[in-house]
PDB file of C-alpha atoms in Angstrom:
ATOM      1  CA  MET A   1       0.454   0.208   0.091  1.00 68.00           C
ATOM      2  CA  SER A   2       1.447   3.653  -1.404  1.00 91.00           C
ATOM      3  CA  VAL A   3      -0.871   6.555   0.657  1.00 95.00           C
ATOM      4  CA  THR A   4       0.324   9.751   0.036  1.00 96.00           C
ATOM      5  CA  ILE A   5      -2.031  13.024   0.174  1.00 97.00           C
ATOM      6  CA  VAL A   6      -2.547  15.624  -3.201  1.00 97.00           C
ATOM      7  CA  PRO A   7      -3.927  19.270  -3.712  1.00 96.00           C
ATOM      8  CA  PRO A   8      -7.184  17.836  -5.839  1.00 96.00           C
ATOM      9  CA  ALA A   9      -6.365  17.768  -9.602  1.00 95.00           C
ATOM     10  CA  ALA A  10      -8.732  17.600 -12.583  1.00 94.00           C
ATOM     11  CA  GLU A  11      -7.308  13.821 -13.165  1.00 95.00           C
ATOM     12  CA  HIS A  12      -8.441  12.652 -10.399  1.00 96.00           C
ATOM     13  CA  PHE A  13     -12.141  12.615 -11.370  1.00 96.00           C
ATOM     14  CA  ASP A  14     -13.274   9.373 -12.288  1.00 96.00           C
ATOM     15  CA  SER A  15     -11.663   7.814  -8.685  1.00 95.00           C
ATOM     16  CA  TRP A  16     -12.407  11.561  -6.681  1.00 96.00           C
ATOM     17  CA  ALA A  17     -16.662  10.925  -8.207  1.00 96.00           C
ATOM     18  CA  ALA A  18     -16.243   7.022  -7.364  1.00 96.00           C
ATOM     19  CA  THR A  19     -15.658   7.896  -3.725  1.00 95.00           C
ATOM     20  CA  VAL A  20     -18.114  10.571  -2.983  1.00 95.00           C
ATOM     21  CA  ALA A  21     -20.496   8.385  -4.272  1.00 95.00           C
ATOM     22  CA  GLU A  22     -19.805   5.264  -1.407  1.00 94.00           C
ATOM     23  CA  PHE A  23     -20.314   7.805   0.980  1.00 92.00           C
ATOM     24  CA  GLY A  24     -24.440   8.248   0.143  1.00 90.00           C
ATOM     25  CA  GLY A  25     -24.991  11.322   0.225  1.00 84.00           C
ATOM     26  CA  VAL A  26     -23.731  11.867   3.982  1.00 87.00           C
ATOM     27  CA  HIS A  27     -21.074  14.311   5.467  1.00 87.00           C
ATOM     28  CA  ILE A  28     -17.646  13.888   4.104  1.00 88.00           C
ATOM     29  CA  ASP A  29     -15.686  14.789   6.509  1.00 91.00           C
ATOM     30  CA  GLY A  30     -12.456  16.507   5.031  1.00 90.00           C
ATOM     31  CA  ALA A  31     -13.989  16.992   2.405  1.00 90.00           C
ATOM     32  CA  GLY A  32     -14.824  19.988   1.497  1.00 90.00           C
ATOM     33  CA  LEU A  33     -18.636  18.627   0.277  1.00 90.00           C
ATOM     34  CA  ASP A  34     -21.507  20.167   0.895  1.00 85.00           C
ATOM     35  CA  LEU A  35     -24.099  17.434   2.532  1.00 82.00           C
ATOM     36  CA  GLY A  36     -25.566  15.626  -0.892  1.00 82.00           C
ATOM     37  CA  ALA A  37     -22.880  17.056  -3.331  1.00 86.00           C
ATOM     38  CA  GLU A  38     -23.893  15.325  -6.272  1.00 90.00           C
ATOM     39  CA  PRO A  39     -20.322  13.255  -7.602  1.00 92.00           C
ATOM     40  CA  ASP A  40     -19.966  15.132 -10.755  1.00 93.00           C
ATOM     41  CA  ARG A  41     -18.169  17.242 -13.928  1.00 96.00           C
ATOM     42  CA  GLU A  42     -20.255  20.706 -11.944  1.00 95.00           C
ATOM     43  CA  THR A  43     -19.621  19.470  -8.103  1.00 95.00           C
ATOM     44  CA  PHE A  44     -15.997  18.157  -9.132  1.00 95.00           C
ATOM     45  CA  SER A  45     -15.681  21.474 -10.851  1.00 96.00           C
ATOM     46  CA  ALA A  46     -17.068  23.626  -8.159  1.00 95.00           C
ATOM     47  CA  PHE A  47     -15.358  22.262  -5.265  1.00 95.00           C
ATOM     48  CA  LEU A  48     -12.161  22.163  -7.455  1.00 96.00           C
ATOM     49  CA  GLU A  49     -12.531  26.067  -7.286  1.00 96.00           C
ATOM     50  CA  LYS A  50     -13.334  26.162  -3.549  1.00 96.00           C
ATOM     51  CA  ALA A  51      -9.966  24.543  -2.803  1.00 97.00           C
ATOM     52  CA  GLU A  52      -8.528  27.141  -4.694  1.00 97.00           C
ATOM     53  CA  LEU A  53      -9.828  30.082  -3.350  1.00 97.00           C
ATOM     54  CA  TYR A  54      -9.756  28.395   0.863  1.00 97.00           C
ATOM     55  CA  GLY A  55      -5.641  27.541   0.330  1.00 96.00           C
ATOM     56  CA  ARG A  56      -4.464  30.770  -2.097  1.00 95.00           C
ATOM     57  CA  ALA A  57      -2.866  32.855   0.794  1.00 90.00           C
ATOM     58  CA  GLY A  58      -5.121  36.446   1.772  1.00 92.00           C
ATOM     59  CA  ALA A  59      -7.950  34.900  -0.351  1.00 95.00           C
ATOM     60  CA  GLU A  60     -11.062  36.783   0.840  1.00 96.00           C
ATOM     61  CA  LEU A  61     -13.482  34.044   2.091  1.00 96.00           C
ATOM     62  CA  PRO A  62     -16.742  33.753   3.077  1.00 94.00           C
ATOM     63  CA  GLU A  63     -17.918  35.157   6.942  1.00 94.00           C
ATOM     64  CA  GLY A  64     -16.965  32.383   9.396  1.00 92.00           C
ATOM     65  CA  HIS A  65     -13.907  30.469   7.311  1.00 95.00           C
ATOM     66  CA  VAL A  66     -10.648  29.586   7.476  1.00 96.00           C
ATOM     67  CA  ALA A  67      -8.108  29.259   5.057  1.00 97.00           C
ATOM     68  CA  CYS A  68      -7.544  25.525   4.598  1.00 97.00           C
ATOM     69  CA  ASP A  69      -5.953  23.535   2.270  1.00 97.00           C
ATOM     70  CA  TYR A  70      -7.702  20.079   1.036  1.00 97.00           C
ATOM     71  CA  PHE A  71      -6.055  17.481  -0.139  1.00 98.00           C
ATOM     72  CA  TRP A  72      -7.519  14.098  -1.604  1.00 97.00           C
ATOM     73  CA  ILE A  73      -5.917  10.079  -0.066  1.00 97.00           C
ATOM     74  CA  LEU A  74      -3.840   8.187  -3.003  1.00 97.00           C
ATOM     75  CA  GLU A  75      -3.769   4.796  -2.367  1.00 94.00           C
ATOM     76  CA  ASP A  76      -1.427   2.873  -5.279  1.00 91.00           C
ATOM     77  CA  GLY A  77      -2.705   6.443  -7.472  1.00 92.00           C
ATOM     78  CA  ASP A  78      -7.434   6.249  -6.519  1.00 94.00           C
ATOM     79  CA  VAL A  79      -8.649   8.599  -4.079  1.00 96.00           C
ATOM     80  CA  VAL A  80      -9.796   6.702  -0.998  1.00 96.00           C
ATOM     81  CA  GLY A  81     -10.472  10.437   0.885  1.00 96.00           C
ATOM     82  CA  PHE A  82     -10.619  13.369   1.919  1.00 97.00           C
ATOM     83  CA  ILE A  83      -7.648  15.235   4.318  1.00 98.00           C
ATOM     84  CA  ALA A  84      -8.361  19.378   5.873  1.00 97.00           C
ATOM     85  CA  PHE A  85      -6.548  21.064   6.804  1.00 98.00           C
ATOM     86  CA  ARG A  86      -7.709  24.549   8.040  1.00 97.00           C
ATOM     87  CA  ARG A  87      -4.818  26.552   9.253  1.00 97.00           C
ATOM     88  CA  GLU A  88      -6.527  28.493  12.949  1.00 95.00           C
ATOM     89  CA  LEU A  89      -8.745  27.813  14.805  1.00 96.00           C
ATOM     90  CA  ASN A  90     -12.439  30.053  14.106  1.00 96.00           C
ATOM     91  CA  ASP A  91     -15.042  30.332  17.531  1.00 94.00           C
ATOM     92  CA  TRP A  92     -16.432  26.851  15.968  1.00 93.00           C
ATOM     93  CA  LEU A  93     -13.363  24.668  15.220  1.00 95.00           C
ATOM     94  CA  ARG A  94     -11.995  25.896  18.489  1.00 94.00           C
ATOM     95  CA  ARG A  95     -15.215  23.670  19.400  1.00 92.00           C
ATOM     96  CA  VAL A  96     -16.382  21.079  16.904  1.00 92.00           C
ATOM     97  CA  GLY A  97     -13.999  21.143  14.260  1.00 92.00           C
ATOM     98  CA  GLY A  98     -10.430  21.537  15.286  1.00 96.00           C
ATOM     99  CA  HIS A  99      -7.068  22.178  12.262  1.00 98.00           C
ATOM    100  CA  ILE A 100      -7.855  18.260  10.946  1.00 98.00           C
ATOM    101  CA  GLY A 101     -10.405  17.222   8.985  1.00 96.00           C
ATOM    102  CA  TYR A 102     -10.960  13.389   7.259  1.00 96.00           C
ATOM    103  CA  SER A 103     -12.639  10.842   5.506  1.00 95.00           C
ATOM    104  CA  VAL A 104     -11.500   7.226   3.558  1.00 96.00           C
ATOM    105  CA  ARG A 105     -13.978   5.945   2.027  1.00 95.00           C
ATOM    106  CA  PRO A 106     -15.859   2.614   3.246  1.00 92.00           C
ATOM    107  CA  SER A 107     -14.320  -0.453   1.596  1.00 93.00           C
ATOM    108  CA  ARG A 108     -11.044   0.757   3.148  1.00 90.00           C
ATOM    109  CA  ARG A 109     -11.369   1.644   5.776  1.00 93.00           C
ATOM    110  CA  ARG A 110      -9.054  -0.466   8.980  1.00 91.00           C
ATOM    111  CA  ARG A 111      -5.375  -0.504   6.787  1.00 92.00           C
ATOM    112  CA  GLY A 112      -3.971   2.484   8.485  1.00 93.00           C
ATOM    113  CA  ILE A 113      -4.900   4.299   5.061  1.00 96.00           C
ATOM    114  CA  VAL A 114      -5.425   7.348   6.963  1.00 96.00           C
ATOM    115  CA  SER A 115      -3.097   7.240   9.655  1.00 96.00           C
ATOM    116  CA  ALA A 116      -0.603   6.969   7.225  1.00 96.00           C
ATOM    117  CA  ALA A 117      -2.013  10.665   5.222  1.00 97.00           C
ATOM    118  CA  LEU A 118      -2.801  12.563   8.831  1.00 98.00           C
ATOM    119  CA  ARG A 119       1.507  11.207   9.954  1.00 97.00           C
ATOM    120  CA  LEU A 120       2.143  13.568   6.331  1.00 97.00           C
ATOM    121  CA  VAL A 121      -0.574  16.627   6.943  1.00 98.00           C
ATOM    122  CA  LEU A 122       0.575  16.753  10.395  1.00 98.00           C
ATOM    123  CA  ASP A 123       4.486  16.164   8.842  1.00 97.00           C
ATOM    124  CA  ARG A 124       3.599  19.441   6.664  1.00 97.00           C
ATOM    125  CA  ALA A 125       1.897  21.694  10.053  1.00 98.00           C
ATOM    126  CA  ARG A 126       5.292  20.892  11.973  1.00 98.00           C
ATOM    127  CA  ASP A 127       7.089  21.718   8.974  1.00 97.00           C
ATOM    128  CA  GLU A 128       4.940  25.378   8.337  1.00 96.00           C
ATOM    129  CA  GLY A 129       5.762  25.690  12.624  1.00 97.00           C
ATOM    130  CA  TYR A 130       2.634  24.964  14.359  1.00 97.00           C
ATOM    131  CA  ASP A 131       3.353  23.211  17.824  1.00 97.00           C
ATOM    132  CA  ARG A 132      -0.001  21.513  17.927  1.00 98.00           C
ATOM    133  CA  VAL A 133      -3.279  21.097  16.434  1.00 98.00           C
ATOM    134  CA  MET A 134      -6.570  20.671  16.804  1.00 98.00           C
ATOM    135  CA  LEU A 135      -8.982  17.692  15.838  1.00 97.00           C
ATOM    136  CA  THR A 136     -12.212  15.753  17.130  1.00 96.00           C
ATOM    137  CA  CYS A 137     -14.552  13.122  16.540  1.00 95.00           C
ATOM    138  CA  ASP A 138     -17.370  11.483  18.261  1.00 93.00           C
ATOM    139  CA  ASP A 139     -16.875   9.863  20.981  1.00 95.00           C
ATOM    140  CA  ASP A 140     -18.914   6.713  19.500  1.00 94.00           C
ATOM    141  CA  ASN A 141     -16.252   6.782  16.456  1.00 93.00           C
ATOM    142  CA  PRO A 142     -13.539   4.521  18.466  1.00 93.00           C
ATOM    143  CA  GLY A 143     -11.411   4.164  14.642  1.00 93.00           C
ATOM    144  CA  SER A 144     -11.313   8.100  14.209  1.00 94.00           C
ATOM    145  CA  PHE A 145     -10.593   8.330  18.261  1.00 95.00           C
ATOM    146  CA  ARG A 146      -7.611   4.978  18.182  1.00 96.00           C
ATOM    147  CA  THR A 147      -6.249   6.990  14.915  1.00 96.00           C
ATOM    148  CA  ILE A 148      -5.553  10.357  17.088  1.00 97.00           C
ATOM    149  CA  GLU A 149      -4.435   9.006  19.519  1.00 98.00           C
ATOM    150  CA  GLY A 150      -1.776   7.222  18.113  1.00 97.00           C
ATOM    151  CA  ALA A 151      -0.926   9.931  16.448  1.00 97.00           C
ATOM    152  CA  GLY A 152      -0.015  11.782  19.309  1.00 97.00           C
ATOM    153  CA  GLY A 153      -3.279  13.220  20.898  1.00 98.00           C
ATOM    154  CA  VAL A 154      -4.221  14.126  23.999  1.00 98.00           C
ATOM    155  CA  LEU A 155      -7.610  14.144  25.041  1.00 98.00           C
ATOM    156  CA  GLU A 156      -8.541  17.942  25.956  1.00 97.00           C
ATOM    157  CA  ASP A 157     -12.626  16.685  27.186  1.00 97.00           C
ATOM    158  CA  VAL A 158     -15.415  15.684  25.632  1.00 96.00           C
ATOM    159  CA  VAL A 159     -18.201  17.545  24.927  1.00 94.00           C
ATOM    160  CA  ASP A 160     -22.008  17.889  24.403  1.00 92.00           C
ATOM    161  CA  ALA A 161     -21.460  18.831  20.884  1.00 89.00           C
ATOM    162  CA  ALA A 162     -25.811  17.636  19.781  1.00 85.00           C
ATOM    163  CA  ASP A 163     -26.895  21.484  18.253  1.00 86.00           C
ATOM    164  CA  ALA A 164     -24.166  20.225  15.182  1.00 81.00           C
ATOM    165  CA  GLY A 165     -24.859  17.072  14.931  1.00 82.00           C
ATOM    166  CA  HIS A 166     -22.735  14.827  17.085  1.00 80.00           C
ATOM    167  CA  PRO A 167     -23.715  13.992  21.010  1.00 86.00           C
ATOM    168  CA  ARG A 168     -20.779  13.821  22.162  1.00 94.00           C
ATOM    169  CA  LEU A 169     -17.864  14.186  20.688  1.00 95.00           C
ATOM    170  CA  ARG A 170     -13.835  14.461  21.886  1.00 97.00           C
ATOM    171  CA  ARG A 171     -11.720  17.212  21.231  1.00 97.00           C
ATOM    172  CA  TYR A 172      -7.678  16.193  21.084  1.00 98.00           C
ATOM    173  CA  TRP A 173      -4.770  18.251  20.683  1.00 98.00           C
ATOM    174  CA  ILE A 174      -1.882  16.979  19.051  1.00 98.00           C
ATOM    175  CA  PRO A 175       1.581  18.555  20.067  1.00 98.00           C
ATOM    176  CA  LEU A 176       4.230  19.362  17.090  1.00 97.00           C
ATOM    177  CA  GLY A 177       7.116  19.963  18.925  1.00 84.00           C
TER     178      GLY A 177
END
C-alpha cells in the first residue's frame, strides 16, 4: 500500500467521483463538500475552484470560514479519501471542528490509510511552524479516536455538541514539538 496526499486535481475525477458516491450522500469530513453533493462534473469543478480559493494566501473567504488546504488521499494512485488542514481555529472550529478533518471511503477503512495521511499532514503542519493542532471526533467513533491517539493526540475533553449534530464530541490536541 502506497498512501500519498495530493491537492485536488482534474485528472482524479473518476476515482474522486467513485469515492464520493460510496459515501451515499452523507457528510464527508475533510472533503469540503456540502451534504448530499453529487459526484458529477459540476460539483467537481466547483470544488476545484473552492480548494484553490481556500488555499490561496490572503483570499477573501465567506464570513466564518478560514483558510484551508484540501488534500485527496491516494492509495496506489486512486482517490480513497479526504483530509483537510484548516490553518486557524475560529470559535466554531475550536468547539467542534479542529484543524484537521478526514474521511476514507467505507470499503477502504481499517487499513491504516487515515493514519498514514494524518502523519503526512502533521509533518506539513510541523514544517510550517505549528506547535500543536486540534482534532475532534465523535465519542462513539473508536476508529477515529484510536487514529488520533495513535498520532499522539492528548484528550482535552468530551463535550456535548448536539446543536452541531454530535451528541458527544472528543477534542484532542496533538503536540508537534
